[in-house]
Amino acid sequence: MNIFQKKPMVAGLDPQTTNRLLLAELVLNSINDGVVIIDQNGLVKLLNPAAARMTGNADYSDALGLSYLSLMKLETGEGMVVPDSQNPLAKAVVNNQAWESRNYYLVTPQGGKTPVMITLTPSGGRTADRIITFRNIAEELAKEGEQTEFISTASHEMRTPVASIEGYLGLALNPQTATIDDRARQYLTEAHNASQHLGKLFQDLLDVTKLDDKRVRMNLVPVDVTNTVREIAGRQMTAQNNKHIQYTFGVEDGGGDKMQIDQLTYAMVDIDFLTEIINNLVGNAIKYTEEGGRIWVSVRADGDDVLINVTDSGIGIPPENLSHIFQKFYRVDNSATRTIGGTGLGLYLAKARTEAMGGRIWAESVFGEGSTFYVALPRISQEEYERQMTVQRNTQMMPIKPPVTTTANSLSGAAMKAVASQPAPMVAPQPTVAPAPTVAPAPTAAPAQPSQNTTSVIQ
Ligand code: ADP
């Protein structure tokens, strides 16, 4: 069957073009990856046999002209149906953005489920078509599951001795506990830095294996994202900024934009996930920005989303690297980054956590000038926020076991959540006041006044 159109496609074309189209058709018919091409209105222009199989459409020519959303129903790894209004693929389609994810299952009307890697590629041509592909990753996931278990056990076992090495090196470097000469200090400082790097690597690996394995249980609670992000980012800037970087939270120009200040930015989020995401983005902004540079964090409502952006005036990311930075272990390798430490796992984790909360993450950058990272989370209305707050309050009033204690500043927030079974008492009782109590109060960062604009140089 001709998969391109219901009518024969070769009429009126020269033989060479016809031949090329027939070859393209042959390829599309024979591959196991699903390919769907949709127009700018989301209507299916092409669907290959693999796509038809995976979406449960026996007669794929019937699918032509239908909305792709009616064909492709997605579920999360936790078995939650993704509503069209929160479908990250749909958002990427509307924004005509490149997007990819391995976090969803394709569900057929017959009840079949296939774990897939989905990619969306804007065609880039004159037509404004979008190309959606999906690959069955069931076997990959099974193999990764075995590897994950090994990595998880190994990281767990190695973390303890590394922490002990780091602790002893810290003692050796502390003038109150040891006396050493300058050369020894230099060597031990190097060793201490390396052991810290190793500790972070093991922790990131553990977090990756838990997220990949879907072993982390999310606890979505209603929050005012503006206040929560302001606090997390402020605390991170206070703790890590030793480069005299100018930090701004809120509207960039000092408050002309009243619309942004009045916007409601409520969302259902997992506080530990959000904390890790913001810590990573702000931590990177500090790491990849030079002395005296500038970082700007803001939160605003953007249609159905709450949009967080973290902008820096740092080293930037070359265009050829930009599409890879959310991959596992990917680090840009050039003269600007070679001396900056990192594991290449932070953005992978940030993407996995964002997508687990139904959101999207992406970046824009100009090499040599700076970068902006965006996190879009599904926005809820004030009524929904208040309803969810009531649900939370009622849940908390129910007699429950003593809550599991967690520390706010832990790198292993996600890991801890895996054992915490209570809804964390993380939301302030009133809509307008500040964020989650599980996020330790920022020593100096969160401003008391209502304005969103804070500019400071934190040393
Ligand atoms: P890393 O631990 O290496 O920082 P990440 O996964 O957080 O790992 O980031 C992946 C890579 O993306 C980094 O190695 C760096 O090359 C690039 N990168 C991330 N954030 C920024 C930024 N704000 N400015 C410039 N480059 C960045």
Tab-separated table of C-alpha atoms and ligand atoms in Angstrom:
chain	number	residue	atom	x	y	z
A	1	MET	CA	0.000	0.000	0.000
A	2	ASN	CA	1.133	3.486	-0.721
A	3	ILE	CA	1.837	5.059	2.600
A	4	PHE	CA	2.321	8.577	1.358
A	5	GLN	CA	-1.129	9.438	0.165
A	6	LYS	CA	-4.377	7.728	-0.581
A	7	LYS	CA	-3.998	8.711	-4.261
A	8	PRO	CA	-1.101	7.319	-6.338
A	9	MET	CA	1.831	9.598	-5.800
A	10	VAL	CA	3.773	9.121	-8.959
A	11	ALA	CA	1.439	10.876	-11.376
A	12	GLY	CA	3.078	13.856	-13.009
A	13	LEU	CA	6.537	13.268	-11.489
A	14	ASP	CA	9.676	12.647	-13.459
A	15	PRO	CA	11.051	9.082	-13.292
A	16	GLN	CA	14.027	10.016	-11.140
A	17	THR	CA	11.866	11.639	-8.482
A	18	THR	CA	9.415	8.761	-8.629
A	19	ASN	CA	12.255	6.334	-8.127
A	20	ARG	CA	13.550	8.237	-5.112
A	21	LEU	CA	10.090	8.350	-3.576
A	22	LEU	CA	9.616	4.631	-4.103
A	23	LEU	CA	12.950	3.968	-2.377
A	24	ALA	CA	11.990	6.237	0.498
A	25	GLU	CA	8.719	4.368	0.749
A	26	LEU	CA	10.558	1.062	0.804
A	27	VAL	CA	12.728	2.256	3.687
A	28	LEU	CA	9.779	3.597	5.659
A	29	ASN	CA	7.834	0.379	5.091
A	30	SER	CA	10.661	-1.855	6.260
A	31	ILE	CA	12.015	-0.110	9.373
A	32	ASN	CA	10.861	-0.996	12.864
A	33	ASP	CA	10.754	2.610	14.043
A	34	GLY	CA	7.440	4.401	13.847
A	35	VAL	CA	7.463	7.533	11.692
A	36	VAL	CA	4.603	10.000	11.603
A	37	ILE	CA	4.621	13.280	9.717
A	38	ILE	CA	2.073	15.864	10.759
A	39	ASP	CA	1.253	19.272	9.371
A	40	GLN	CA	1.222	22.483	11.385
A	41	ASN	CA	-2.348	21.762	12.511
A	42	GLY	CA	-1.321	18.398	13.916
A	43	LEU	CA	-3.029	16.387	11.166
A	44	VAL	CA	-1.340	13.188	10.056
A	45	LYS	CA	0.189	13.386	6.567
A	46	LEU	CA	2.145	10.154	6.734
A	47	LEU	CA	2.229	7.125	8.987
A	48	ASN	CA	4.471	4.169	8.294
A	49	PRO	CA	3.492	0.552	9.083
A	50	ALA	CA	5.582	0.432	12.271
A	51	ALA	CA	3.823	3.553	13.569
A	52	ALA	CA	0.482	2.001	12.705
A	53	ARG	CA	1.402	-1.184	14.570
A	54	MET	CA	2.635	0.615	17.656
A	55	THR	CA	-0.388	2.905	17.853
A	56	GLY	CA	-2.780	0.008	17.272
A	57	ASN	CA	-4.126	1.267	13.942
A	58	ALA	CA	-4.413	-1.769	11.697
A	59	ASP	CA	-5.364	0.192	8.594
A	60	TYR	CA	-2.931	3.036	8.610
A	61	SER	CA	-4.424	4.779	5.598
A	62	ASP	CA	-7.459	5.499	7.802
A	63	ALA	CA	-5.230	7.501	10.108
A	64	LEU	CA	-4.281	10.006	7.426
A	65	GLY	CA	-5.880	13.365	8.062
A	66	LEU	CA	-6.659	12.608	11.717
A	67	SER	CA	-5.167	14.526	14.628
A	68	TYR	CA	-1.973	12.814	15.789
A	69	LEU	CA	-3.187	13.210	19.402
A	70	SER	CA	-6.079	10.863	18.713
A	71	LEU	CA	-3.582	8.245	17.506
A	72	MET	CA	-0.834	8.573	20.080
A	73	LYS	CA	-1.906	8.117	23.651
A	74	LEU	CA	0.922	8.349	26.141
A	75	GLU	CA	1.310	6.989	29.651
A	76	THR	CA	4.070	7.727	32.141
A	77	GLY	CA	6.240	4.977	33.590
A	78	GLU	CA	4.041	5.160	36.683
A	79	GLY	CA	1.004	4.232	34.561
A	80	MET	CA	-0.570	7.706	34.577
A	81	VAL	CA	-2.356	8.654	31.360
A	82	VAL	CA	-0.874	11.905	30.030
A	83	PRO	CA	-3.801	14.282	29.314
A	84	ASP	CA	-3.581	16.121	25.985
A	85	SER	CA	-3.357	19.458	27.823
A	86	GLN	CA	-0.194	18.307	29.605
A	87	ASN	CA	1.300	16.251	26.834
A	88	PRO	CA	4.919	17.455	26.437
A	89	LEU	CA	4.974	16.186	22.848
A	90	ALA	CA	1.912	18.319	22.088
A	91	LYS	CA	3.584	21.363	23.613
A	92	ALA	CA	6.719	20.799	21.569
A	93	VAL	CA	4.546	20.386	18.443
A	94	VAL	CA	2.776	23.686	19.106
A	95	ASN	CA	6.061	25.472	19.754
A	96	ASN	CA	7.700	23.748	16.777
A	97	GLN	CA	10.599	22.692	18.996
A	98	ALA	CA	12.885	19.700	18.738
A	99	TRP	CA	12.112	17.321	21.628
A	100	GLU	CA	12.965	13.790	22.687
A	101	SER	CA	12.131	11.560	25.598
A	102	ARG	CA	12.382	7.977	26.779
A	103	ASN	CA	9.966	8.403	29.646
A	104	TYR	CA	6.678	7.422	28.046
A	105	TYR	CA	4.699	4.393	26.961
A	106	LEU	CA	2.619	4.383	23.809
A	107	VAL	CA	-0.789	2.938	24.613
A	108	THR	CA	-3.033	1.352	21.994
A	109	PRO	CA	-6.851	1.345	22.079
A	110	GLN	CA	-6.569	-2.439	22.584
A	111	GLY	CA	-4.646	-1.852	25.826
A	112	GLY	CA	-1.130	-2.685	24.536
A	113	LYS	CA	1.739	-0.667	25.949
A	114	THR	CA	5.135	-0.070	24.338
A	115	PRO	CA	7.938	1.819	26.055
A	116	VAL	CA	9.222	4.226	23.424
A	117	MET	CA	11.885	6.748	22.679
A	118	ILE	CA	9.950	9.591	21.048
A	119	THR	CA	11.586	12.324	19.024
A	120	LEU	CA	10.047	15.359	17.452
A	121	THR	CA	11.915	17.137	14.690
A	122	PRO	CA	10.603	20.281	13.053
A	123	SER	CA	11.024	19.657	9.319
A	124	GLY	CA	12.771	22.970	8.882
A	125	GLY	CA	11.578	23.212	5.297
A	126	ARG	CA	8.947	25.499	3.826
A	127	THR	CA	6.071	23.279	4.900
A	128	ALA	CA	6.262	23.635	8.734
A	129	ASP	CA	5.634	19.887	9.000
A	130	ARG	CA	6.798	18.038	12.094
A	131	ILE	CA	8.305	14.572	12.067
A	132	ILE	CA	7.573	12.311	15.022
A	133	THR	CA	9.467	9.065	15.396
A	134	PHE	CA	9.174	6.399	18.057
A	135	ARG	CA	11.348	3.435	18.739
A	136	ASN	CA	10.402	0.452	20.858
A	137	ILE	CA	12.944	0.450	23.715
A	138	ALA	CA	11.624	-2.562	25.659
A	139	GLU	CA	14.787	-4.626	25.087
A	140	GLU	CA	17.066	-1.676	25.791
A	141	LEU	CA	15.266	-1.044	29.067
A	142	ALA	CA	15.583	-4.677	30.107
A	143	LYS	CA	19.345	-4.643	29.469
A	144	GLU	CA	19.714	-1.299	31.159
A	145	GLY	CA	17.803	-2.676	34.128
A	146	GLU	CA	20.547	-5.244	34.712
A	147	GLN	CA	23.299	-2.673	34.266
A	148	THR	CA	21.469	-0.264	36.500
A	149	GLU	CA	21.313	-2.736	39.305
A	150	PHE	CA	25.039	-3.356	39.073
A	151	ILE	CA	25.882	0.355	38.945
A	152	SER	CA	23.529	1.069	41.798
A	153	THR	CA	25.058	-1.578	44.058
A	154	ALA	CA	28.613	-0.601	43.112
A	155	SER	CA	28.001	3.136	43.654
A	156	HIS	CA	26.359	2.461	46.953
A	157	GLU	CA	29.262	0.323	48.164
A	158	MET	CA	31.903	2.790	46.959
A	159	ARG	CA	30.269	5.880	48.372
A	160	THR	CA	31.061	4.969	51.962
A	161	PRO	CA	34.860	4.551	51.612
A	162	VAL	CA	35.038	7.656	49.408
A	163	ALA	CA	33.213	9.677	52.080
A	164	SER	CA	35.721	8.416	54.610
A	165	ILE	CA	38.692	9.357	52.385
A	166	GLU	CA	37.203	12.803	51.877
A	167	GLY	CA	36.677	13.196	55.623
A	168	TYR	CA	40.268	12.240	56.488
A	169	LEU	CA	41.677	14.501	53.768
A	170	GLY	CA	39.561	17.300	55.211
A	171	LEU	CA	41.095	16.634	58.639
A	172	ALA	CA	44.597	16.618	57.146
A	173	LEU	CA	43.940	20.000	55.510
A	174	ASN	CA	42.464	21.559	58.642
A	175	PRO	CA	45.173	23.526	60.514
A	176	GLN	CA	43.382	22.779	63.779
A	177	THR	CA	43.737	19.031	63.351
A	178	ALA	CA	46.987	18.610	61.402
A	179	THR	CA	50.229	20.372	60.648
A	180	ILE	CA	51.487	19.945	57.112
A	181	ASP	CA	53.902	21.793	54.851
A	182	ASP	CA	52.846	23.755	51.752
A	183	ARG	CA	53.729	21.039	49.280
A	184	ALA	CA	51.747	18.420	51.197
A	185	ARG	CA	48.831	20.882	51.370
A	186	GLN	CA	48.932	21.276	47.600
A	187	TYR	CA	48.866	17.490	47.037
A	188	LEU	CA	46.184	16.885	49.631
A	189	THR	CA	44.041	19.686	48.223
A	190	GLU	CA	44.151	17.976	44.827
A	191	ALA	CA	43.271	14.647	46.437
A	192	HIS	CA	40.443	16.272	48.411
A	193	ASN	CA	38.987	17.844	45.226
A	194	ALA	CA	39.203	14.515	43.429
A	195	SER	CA	37.508	12.645	46.262
A	196	GLN	CA	34.723	15.249	46.309
A	197	HIS	CA	34.277	14.767	42.580
A	198	LEU	CA	34.142	11.006	43.054
A	199	GLY	CA	31.572	11.352	45.850
A	200	LYS	CA	29.389	13.539	43.610
A	201	LEU	CA	29.765	11.070	40.764
A	202	PHE	CA	28.604	8.148	42.922
A	203	GLN	CA	25.697	10.177	44.234
A	204	ASP	CA	24.661	11.238	40.708
A	205	LEU	CA	25.002	7.651	39.523
A	206	LEU	CA	22.779	6.444	42.327
A	207	ASP	CA	20.194	9.111	41.500
A	208	VAL	CA	20.350	8.213	37.792
A	209	THR	CA	19.854	4.513	38.460
A	210	LYS	CA	16.934	5.201	40.778
A	211	LEU	CA	15.249	7.526	38.292
A	212	ASP	CA	15.908	5.264	35.312
A	213	ASP	CA	14.552	2.373	37.267
A	214	LYS	CA	11.471	4.354	38.323
A	215	ARG	CA	12.325	3.546	41.923
A	216	VAL	CA	11.761	7.108	43.108
A	217	ARG	CA	8.252	7.846	44.192
A	218	MET	CA	7.131	11.374	43.516
A	219	ASN	CA	5.144	13.377	45.979
A	220	LEU	CA	3.338	16.088	44.036
A	221	VAL	CA	2.128	18.950	46.190
A	222	PRO	CA	0.645	22.335	45.280
A	223	VAL	CA	3.172	25.164	45.438
A	224	ASP	CA	3.623	28.735	44.414
A	225	VAL	CA	6.555	28.168	42.094
A	226	THR	CA	7.755	31.784	42.202
A	227	ASN	CA	8.304	31.796	45.960
A	228	THR	CA	9.727	28.299	46.010
A	229	VAL	CA	12.223	28.891	43.209
A	230	ARG	CA	13.205	32.259	44.675
A	231	GLU	CA	14.144	30.539	47.898
A	232	ILE	CA	15.965	27.570	46.382
A	233	ALA	CA	17.932	29.706	43.915
A	234	GLY	CA	18.757	32.314	46.556
A	235	ARG	CA	20.091	29.659	48.900
A	236	GLN	CA	22.180	28.102	46.160
A	237	MET	CA	23.640	31.484	45.171
A	238	THR	CA	24.500	32.226	48.789
A	239	ALA	CA	26.175	28.874	49.262
A	240	GLN	CA	28.144	28.627	46.024
A	241	ASN	CA	28.771	32.041	44.555
A	242	ASN	CA	32.353	32.927	45.382
A	243	LYS	CA	32.929	34.754	42.109
A	244	HIS	CA	31.193	38.097	42.759
A	245	ILE	CA	28.487	37.162	40.313
A	246	GLN	CA	25.602	39.606	40.214
A	247	TYR	CA	22.388	37.748	40.947
A	248	THR	CA	18.885	38.902	40.072
A	249	PHE	CA	15.629	37.169	40.814
A	250	GLY	CA	12.499	38.328	39.022
A	251	VAL	CA	11.764	40.739	36.249
A	252	GLU	CA	14.988	41.771	34.610
A	253	ASP	CA	14.644	45.507	34.308
A	254	GLY	CA	13.694	46.214	37.875
A	255	GLY	CA	9.957	45.895	37.763
A	256	GLY	CA	8.313	47.652	34.859
A	257	ASP	CA	6.337	44.622	33.898
A	258	LYS	CA	3.335	44.554	36.199
A	259	MET	CA	1.731	41.696	34.300
A	260	GLN	CA	4.490	39.355	35.274
A	261	ILE	CA	4.331	40.297	38.931
A	262	ASP	CA	0.609	39.630	39.098
A	263	GLN	CA	0.722	36.300	37.372
A	264	LEU	CA	-0.239	33.195	39.254
A	265	THR	CA	2.424	30.552	39.139
A	266	TYR	CA	0.915	27.587	40.915
A	267	ALA	CA	1.852	24.037	39.982
A	268	MET	CA	1.860	20.533	41.388
A	269	VAL	CA	5.511	19.718	41.997
A	270	ASP	CA	7.706	17.378	43.938
A	271	ILE	CA	9.733	19.733	46.126
A	272	ASP	CA	12.817	17.505	46.207
A	273	PHE	CA	12.783	17.227	42.431
A	274	LEU	CA	12.331	20.964	41.968
A	275	THR	CA	15.121	21.648	44.461
A	276	GLU	CA	17.517	19.332	42.620
A	277	ILE	CA	16.595	20.837	39.241
A	278	ILE	CA	17.087	24.445	40.358
A	279	ASN	CA	20.253	23.570	42.277
A	280	ASN	CA	21.671	21.988	39.158
A	281	LEU	CA	20.752	24.853	36.821
A	282	VAL	CA	21.898	27.581	39.195
A	283	GLY	CA	24.991	25.539	40.148
A	284	ASN	CA	25.888	25.230	36.460
A	285	ALA	CA	25.205	28.922	35.863
A	286	ILE	CA	27.703	29.748	38.624
A	287	LYS	CA	30.203	27.132	37.448
A	288	TYR	CA	30.183	28.209	33.812
A	289	THR	CA	30.139	31.981	34.452
A	290	GLU	CA	33.287	33.910	35.025
A	291	GLU	CA	34.181	36.248	37.873
A	292	GLY	CA	31.914	39.324	37.931
A	293	GLY	CA	29.358	37.853	35.526
A	294	ARG	CA	25.615	37.885	35.862
A	295	ILE	CA	22.865	35.361	36.649
A	296	TRP	CA	19.166	36.015	36.351
A	297	VAL	CA	16.466	33.635	37.546
A	298	SER	CA	12.804	34.289	36.886
A	299	VAL	CA	9.444	32.563	37.079
A	300	ARG	CA	6.350	33.545	35.139
A	301	ALA	CA	3.106	32.161	33.830
A	302	ASP	CA	3.217	31.247	30.179
A	303	GLY	CA	-0.151	30.000	28.953
A	304	ASP	CA	-0.736	26.584	30.518
A	305	ASP	CA	2.790	26.498	31.911
A	306	VAL	CA	4.768	27.974	34.723
A	307	LEU	CA	8.018	28.922	33.044
A	308	ILE	CA	11.230	29.091	35.045
A	309	ASN	CA	14.317	30.470	33.396
A	310	VAL	CA	17.897	30.531	34.561
A	311	THR	CA	20.033	32.832	32.464
A	312	ASP	CA	23.753	33.460	32.775
A	313	SER	CA	26.313	35.620	31.051
A	314	GLY	CA	28.776	32.741	31.086
A	315	ILE	CA	30.838	30.841	28.557
A	316	GLY	CA	27.844	29.648	26.526
A	317	ILE	CA	27.455	26.393	24.623
A	318	PRO	CA	28.475	25.913	20.980
A	319	PRO	CA	25.463	25.168	18.717
A	320	GLU	CA	26.805	21.717	17.775
A	321	ASN	CA	26.844	20.685	21.455
A	322	LEU	CA	23.557	22.216	22.527
A	323	SER	CA	21.307	19.343	21.460
A	324	HIS	CA	23.410	16.817	23.408
A	325	ILE	CA	23.774	18.438	26.809
A	326	PHE	CA	20.804	16.584	28.348
A	327	GLN	CA	22.332	13.208	27.526
A	328	LYS	CA	23.926	11.016	30.155
A	329	PHE	CA	27.620	11.834	30.780
A	330	TYR	CA	27.693	14.450	28.038
A	331	ARG	CA	30.104	17.286	28.721
A	332	VAL	CA	31.134	19.960	26.255
A	333	ASP	CA	34.810	19.476	25.670
A	334	ASN	CA	36.628	22.673	24.761
A	335	SER	CA	39.244	24.959	26.211
A	336	ALA	CA	36.583	26.809	28.229
A	337	THR	CA	35.209	23.718	29.975
A	338	ARG	CA	38.292	21.525	30.344
A	339	THR	CA	39.324	22.959	33.690
A	340	ILE	CA	35.781	23.002	35.123
A	341	GLY	CA	34.833	19.859	37.014
A	342	GLY	CA	31.591	17.993	36.483
A	343	THR	CA	30.018	14.591	35.946
A	344	GLY	CA	27.850	15.255	32.881
A	345	LEU	CA	24.881	13.796	34.750
A	346	GLY	CA	23.263	16.901	36.233
A	347	LEU	CA	21.230	17.951	33.198
A	348	TYR	CA	20.224	14.364	32.452
A	349	LEU	CA	18.850	14.161	35.987
A	350	ALA	CA	17.191	17.569	35.662
A	351	LYS	CA	15.442	16.435	32.464
A	352	ALA	CA	14.298	13.137	33.961
A	353	ARG	CA	12.937	14.900	37.050
A	354	THR	CA	11.232	17.652	35.030
A	355	GLU	CA	9.569	15.145	32.738
A	356	ALA	CA	8.493	12.985	35.663
A	357	MET	CA	6.527	16.031	36.869
A	358	GLY	CA	4.939	16.397	33.414
A	359	GLY	CA	7.201	19.278	32.399
A	360	ARG	CA	9.755	20.119	29.726
A	361	ILE	CA	13.293	21.439	29.897
A	362	TRP	CA	15.395	23.008	27.164
A	363	ALA	CA	18.225	25.451	26.644
A	364	GLU	CA	19.246	28.299	24.405
A	365	SER	CA	22.749	29.615	24.235
A	366	VAL	CA	25.117	31.893	22.385
A	367	PHE	CA	28.642	30.599	22.606
A	368	GLY	CA	30.843	33.108	24.401
A	369	GLU	CA	27.875	35.182	25.594
A	370	GLY	CA	25.731	33.043	27.886
A	371	SER	CA	22.943	30.507	28.213
A	372	THR	CA	19.316	30.306	29.272
A	373	PHE	CA	17.784	27.116	30.628
A	374	TYR	CA	13.996	26.858	30.642
A	375	VAL	CA	11.818	24.582	32.747
A	376	ALA	CA	8.099	24.561	31.924
A	377	LEU	CA	5.771	22.918	34.446
A	378	PRO	CA	2.028	22.378	33.993
A	379	ARG	CA	0.276	25.347	35.615
A	380	ILE	CA	-2.787	24.982	37.826
A	381	SER	CA	-5.446	27.603	38.547
A	382	GLN	CA	-5.841	29.310	41.898
A	383	GLU	CA	-9.036	27.303	42.539
A	384	GLU	CA	-7.195	24.050	41.848
A	385	TYR	CA	-4.299	25.184	44.040
A	386	GLU	CA	-6.653	25.911	46.936
A	387	ARG	CA	-8.469	22.616	46.431
A	388	GLN	CA	-5.169	20.732	46.495
A	389	MET	CA	-4.085	22.653	49.603
A	390	THR	CA	-7.243	21.495	51.363
A	391	VAL	CA	-6.539	17.921	50.318
A	392	GLN	CA	-2.995	18.266	51.692
A	393	ARG	CA	-4.188	19.746	54.979
A	394	ASN	CA	-6.766	16.994	55.419
A	395	THR	CA	-4.162	14.332	54.660
A	396	GLN	CA	-1.800	15.842	57.189
A	397	MET	CA	-4.463	15.894	59.873
A	398	MET	CA	-5.022	12.174	59.541
A	399	PRO	CA	-3.223	10.092	62.218
A	400	ILE	CA	-0.025	8.929	60.614
A	401	LYS	CA	3.283	7.399	61.520
A	402	PRO	CA	5.979	9.882	62.602
A	403	PRO	CA	7.343	11.576	59.478
A	404	VAL	CA	10.616	10.417	58.004
A	405	THR	CA	13.251	13.049	58.676
A	406	THR	CA	15.043	14.458	55.685
A	407	THR	CA	17.677	17.120	55.343
A	408	ALA	CA	16.957	19.868	52.894
A	409	ASN	CA	20.382	20.428	51.465
A	410	SER	CA	21.038	16.848	50.576
A	411	LEU	CA	22.292	15.853	47.184
A	412	SER	CA	20.291	12.741	47.678
A	413	GLY	CA	16.891	14.345	48.041
A	414	ALA	CA	15.450	12.003	45.463
A	415	ALA	CA	17.097	9.026	47.091
A	416	MET	CA	15.624	9.907	50.440
A	417	LYS	CA	12.195	10.245	48.994
A	418	ALA	CA	12.371	6.672	47.899
A	419	VAL	CA	11.940	5.688	51.534
A	420	ALA	CA	9.745	8.540	52.716
A	421	SER	CA	6.151	7.497	52.572
A	422	GLN	CA	4.349	10.484	54.093
A	423	PRO	CA	3.179	13.408	52.061
A	424	ALA	CA	5.933	15.772	53.119
A	425	PRO	CA	4.703	18.772	55.099
A	426	MET	CA	6.254	20.989	52.553
A	427	VAL	CA	3.638	23.519	51.656
A	428	ALA	CA	2.918	26.707	53.468
A	429	PRO	CA	-0.696	26.900	54.530
A	430	GLN	CA	-1.594	30.075	52.656
A	431	PRO	CA	-1.383	30.632	48.950
A	432	THR	CA	0.561	33.853	49.169
A	433	VAL	CA	3.271	32.971	51.590
A	434	ALA	CA	6.543	31.416	51.040
A	435	PRO	CA	7.414	27.990	50.075
A	436	ALA	CA	7.851	24.645	51.356
A	437	PRO	CA	8.937	24.060	54.892
A	438	THR	CA	11.059	21.060	53.863
A	439	VAL	CA	13.241	23.481	51.990
A	440	ALA	CA	15.460	24.876	54.689
A	441	PRO	CA	14.998	28.606	55.052
A	442	ALA	CA	17.555	30.517	53.077
A	443	PRO	CA	19.919	32.261	55.460
A	444	THR	CA	20.031	35.498	53.540
A	445	ALA	CA	18.439	35.100	50.193
A	446	ALA	CA	14.670	35.129	50.258
A	447	PRO	CA	13.428	38.684	50.470
A	448	ALA	CA	10.625	39.459	52.860
A	449	GLN	CA	9.055	42.159	50.709
A	450	PRO	CA	6.502	41.230	48.080
A	451	SER	CA	8.468	42.499	45.096
A	452	GLN	CA	9.842	39.848	42.754
A	453	ASN	CA	12.886	41.925	41.966
A	454	THR	CA	16.012	41.425	43.947
A	455	THR	CA	19.429	42.301	42.727
A	456	SER	CA	22.434	41.544	44.790
A	457	VAL	CA	26.067	40.700	44.573
A	458	ILE	CA	26.648	37.659	46.720
A	459	GLN	CA	30.207	36.858	47.564
B	1	ADP	P1	28.328	18.871	34.491
B	1	ADP	O1	28.447	18.131	35.774
B	1	ADP	O2	29.414	18.521	33.521
B	1	ADP	O3	28.160	20.341	34.660
B	1	ADP	P2	25.649	18.786	33.395
B	1	ADP	O4	24.887	17.603	32.927
B	1	ADP	O5	25.049	19.618	34.466
B	1	ADP	O6	27.051	18.214	33.807
B	1	ADP	O7	25.929	19.683	32.135
B	1	ADP	C1	26.353	19.061	30.902
B	1	ADP	C2	27.257	20.003	30.136
B	1	ADP	O8	26.502	21.097	29.623
B	1	ADP	C3	28.351	20.630	30.978
B	1	ADP	O9	29.477	19.793	31.052
B	1	ADP	C4	28.663	21.904	30.204
B	1	ADP	O10	29.536	21.616	29.149
B	1	ADP	C5	27.298	22.280	29.614
B	1	ADP	N1	26.610	23.291	30.433
B	1	ADP	C6	25.626	23.070	31.343
B	1	ADP	N2	25.197	24.247	31.872
B	1	ADP	C7	25.911	25.210	31.282
B	1	ADP	C8	25.916	26.649	31.391
B	1	ADP	N3	25.101	27.300	32.220
B	1	ADP	N4	26.804	27.328	30.616
B	1	ADP	C9	27.624	26.682	29.764
B	1	ADP	N5	27.671	25.340	29.620
B	1	ADP	C10	26.819	24.607	30.351
